[in-house]
């Protein structure tokens, strides 16, 4: 499998050696990455020039990325795998495991070393999320939301002071949550009703959020609330709220079909007062931040889904080609089975190509919004299909609540729902296409 | 005052333990191309042992040097060793002649290590008790012989006291054996010595900045000529399926039938 995941090495090299080839990533181009999602055209001029880099296979990883993939794969199979079934049955994440995720540095992948993180690149995070999902998509989403939505929010929009305050904690001990959805606003996220109000030395937040991943484990919440409903979505503002704040409460923990070890809760904000410095970025910019974060975050969910598909496929392949015999031969030797396995693997590879391409484009400062949407749409479809077939390939052994086969199938469904449903991805893709093809 | 340790940990790049080795078409060696490789598992134990010595601070550890001799790809295992906690590393590059032909024999490796021990002023070498590819289980012992140092093989526990005495517990048939030698010396590691850590992400990044020296065999002037010629490599015969018996009586009846009792 390691040959499968190898990166765009010349690109990684060029990025780490800014002086060569004149491929310097200037502060402007960083700025540009940030605003890319809302004003893509402005960015083209500043994007990392990759025209002189010889193309390499999209599956090619940098030395660091492959070392990391190896280390996480080992950690996942030796440490997480033995707990997967029990955590799913108990519908809870083992706190000792969360602690180990911090020890491994998995909770601060992109956080710079000076703030206690690993200081790795975006694709390293994608590799990590995928490797974890091969073994447990619940653990994978905990790491995914924490890194791609929460840490990135502080990294991109936090002041220097708030970075110094929060990033070391997020990298080493505090789990984070991202609170956008509400009971009455899901796909139409910016119709959110949670209100924020300016008070003497800060803000007061009231309302409720729904479907919040990590809320049991988290102490740190990024909350989107409307500071000025008269301005519509342009009143939406991002805040940092700690679990210990007065008026914060978890109202209900959902019982789910899949990713059951990942906590999902309803949260109430009952006049929660927070200090001024817990405003994230600027007032009224929250909707832009949410769009930008979710555009990137989607690549993470896509990676969760390709990891899941790969894990389900490998689990079944191991069984049909090594263990199970019928009619005096391994069931995986029947051509009818072989063709299905081959078709499924081909689809996984196609999905992974979309995921890694979106990720590398984001790193290169190119417009990746459509790529991310396509990756997430397709990866979740492939995950659903392959994990479902994998159960059939294993017969009764795939259907029982032992091993990971049936769990992967249940877990796959969420890929078509969170961080934008499949319909919403299709809408994004179609809108961008129509723009391009309108004469 | 205990002498600060200068540790050498040789690490070998081998076919990953989870991969089923297959004999090549020419039946001269095990197929290595396109096969996943990683650090010899016993060498992970050695690195872990060295890093734990550093963490316990008693005796103090000055320097942990990892070394690998082999093809260019050995750099991967050295990076892993440094991500686990080795301070620096040396890669003695041996061009890959394909199909294991260029591989050093244990004696060649031991001679090379003896040279490195002298050049780098080492006073402790921790090696795996064997590498899982050719299972020779000779390098540590030969190195001790060449250097004239004490050795303790197959360590399951290591203690070093304030007067530079190394006490090693080894698991032997029917119990444990405790041996002691004064520094400098050689230790080879066994499975129950420790549980090697995973390279954490921040440490993988730190390892990128650690020093990795490139050397060749000629830099050490070691006579590494092979003394053995591989005549033939064959896979073990496939296992024949056994039968199942219901109970103890069935077992006894079966053993009688086979003339075993
Ligand atoms: C397990 C889990 C974890 C989650 N974690 C988080 C989290 O951490 N933070 C957070 O903020 N949110 C989270 N969510 C919320 C998630 O993002 C929403 O569920 C998702 O955006 C869909 O919203 P909804 O459930 O309200 O569905 P709805 O918006 O009610 O959609 C219902 C159906 O209508 C379709 N539909 C809606 N609008 C359109 C349209 N314009 N065109 C075509 N079809 C449309 C949808 O595709 C869907 O099929 C999580 C959800 C789940 C289930």
mmCIF file of C-alpha atoms and ligand atoms in Angstrom, chain A residues 145 178-181 185-188 210-213 256 259 264 414 417-421 423-424 427, ligand 1:
data_model
loop_
_atom_site.group_PDB
_atom_site.id
_atom_site.type_symbol
_atom_site.label_atom_id
_atom_site.label_comp_id
_atom_site.label_asym_id
_atom_site.label_seq_id
_atom_site.Cartn_x
_atom_site.Cartn_y
_atom_site.Cartn_z
ATOM 1 C CA UNK A 145 -12.526 18.183 12.852
ATOM 2 C CA UNK A 178 -16.776 23.480 15.395
ATOM 3 C CA UNK A 179 -20.327 24.751 16.009
ATOM 4 C CA UNK A 180 -22.182 25.925 12.932
ATOM 5 C CA UNK A 181 -25.288 23.729 12.446
ATOM 6 C CA UNK A 185 -30.276 25.419 9.901
ATOM 7 C CA UNK A 186 -28.368 22.541 8.303
ATOM 8 C CA UNK A 187 -27.708 22.824 4.587
ATOM 9 C CA UNK A 188 -28.881 26.419 4.866
ATOM 10 C CA UNK A 210 -26.971 20.781 16.973
ATOM 11 C CA UNK A 211 -24.875 17.886 15.616
ATOM 12 C CA UNK A 212 -21.652 19.081 17.216
ATOM 13 C CA UNK A 213 -18.846 16.556 16.710
ATOM 14 C CA UNK A 256 -26.387 7.248 15.748
ATOM 15 C CA UNK A 259 -19.326 6.641 13.738
ATOM 16 C CA UNK A 264 -22.409 14.292 18.454
ATOM 17 C CA UNK A 414 -22.123 9.991 7.249
ATOM 18 C CA UNK A 417 -24.201 14.142 5.053
ATOM 19 C CA UNK A 418 -21.768 16.222 7.074
ATOM 20 C CA UNK A 419 -19.732 19.192 5.847
ATOM 21 C CA UNK A 420 -22.316 19.601 3.073
ATOM 22 C CA UNK A 421 -24.622 16.830 1.847
ATOM 23 C CA UNK A 423 -26.728 17.407 -3.046
ATOM 24 C CA UNK A 424 -24.941 20.469 -1.736
ATOM 25 C CA UNK A 427 -24.811 22.210 -6.384
HETATM 26 C C1 LIG C 1 -22.752 12.824 12.863
HETATM 27 C C2 LIG C 1 -22.834 14.265 12.501
HETATM 28 C C3 LIG C 1 -21.835 15.113 12.871
HETATM 29 C C4 LIG C 1 -21.904 16.465 12.555
HETATM 30 N N1 LIG C 1 -20.936 17.320 13.011
HETATM 31 C C5 LIG C 1 -21.109 18.656 12.849
HETATM 32 C C6 LIG C 1 -20.218 19.585 13.469
HETATM 33 O O1 LIG C 1 -19.265 19.206 14.127
HETATM 34 N N2 LIG C 1 -20.452 20.896 13.337
HETATM 35 C C7 LIG C 1 -21.505 21.369 12.627
HETATM 36 O O2 LIG C 1 -21.670 22.573 12.542
HETATM 37 N N3 LIG C 1 -22.372 20.524 12.029
HETATM 38 C C8 LIG C 1 -22.214 19.184 12.128
HETATM 39 N N4 LIG C 1 -23.094 18.314 11.537
HETATM 40 C C9 LIG C 1 -24.208 18.851 10.775
HETATM 41 C C10 LIG C 1 -24.140 18.560 9.292
HETATM 42 O O3 LIG C 1 -23.206 19.400 8.693
HETATM 43 C C11 LIG C 1 -25.550 18.724 8.730
HETATM 44 O O4 LIG C 1 -26.270 17.589 9.154
HETATM 45 C C12 LIG C 1 -25.567 18.847 7.243
HETATM 46 O O5 LIG C 1 -25.064 20.086 6.853
HETATM 47 C C13 LIG C 1 -26.979 18.670 6.676
HETATM 48 O O6 LIG C 1 -27.902 19.444 7.343
HETATM 49 P P1 LIG C 1 -29.272 18.817 7.868
HETATM 50 O O7 LIG C 1 -28.944 17.617 8.647
HETATM 51 O O8 LIG C 1 -30.021 19.864 8.540
HETATM 52 O O9 LIG C 1 -30.023 18.342 6.576
HETATM 53 P P2 LIG C 1 -31.000 19.230 5.682
HETATM 54 O O10 LIG C 1 -30.331 20.474 5.333
HETATM 55 O O11 LIG C 1 -32.319 19.298 6.365
HETATM 56 O O12 LIG C 1 -31.112 18.338 4.387
HETATM 57 C C14 LIG C 1 -32.097 17.294 4.186
HETATM 58 C C15 LIG C 1 -32.031 16.863 2.749
HETATM 59 O O13 LIG C 1 -32.374 17.944 1.899
HETATM 60 C C16 LIG C 1 -31.391 18.145 0.915
HETATM 61 N N5 LIG C 1 -31.266 19.557 0.598
HETATM 62 C C17 LIG C 1 -31.204 20.612 1.445
HETATM 63 N N6 LIG C 1 -31.031 21.744 0.785
HETATM 64 C C18 LIG C 1 -30.967 21.420 -0.524
HETATM 65 C C19 LIG C 1 -30.788 22.146 -1.728
HETATM 66 N N7 LIG C 1 -30.602 23.470 -1.706
HETATM 67 N N8 LIG C 1 -30.762 21.474 -2.903
HETATM 68 C C20 LIG C 1 -30.931 20.141 -2.938
HETATM 69 N N9 LIG C 1 -31.092 19.394 -1.842
HETATM 70 C C21 LIG C 1 -31.116 20.026 -0.647
HETATM 71 C C22 LIG C 1 -30.121 17.615 1.546
HETATM 72 O O14 LIG C 1 -29.189 17.246 0.556
HETATM 73 C C23 LIG C 1 -30.650 16.416 2.311
HETATM 74 O O15 LIG C 1 -30.738 15.331 1.441
HETATM 75 C C24 LIG C 1 -23.006 16.954 11.811
HETATM 76 C C25 LIG C 1 -24.011 16.075 11.420
HETATM 77 C C26 LIG C 1 -23.941 14.747 11.763
HETATM 78 C C27 LIG C 1 -25.057 13.841 11.358
#
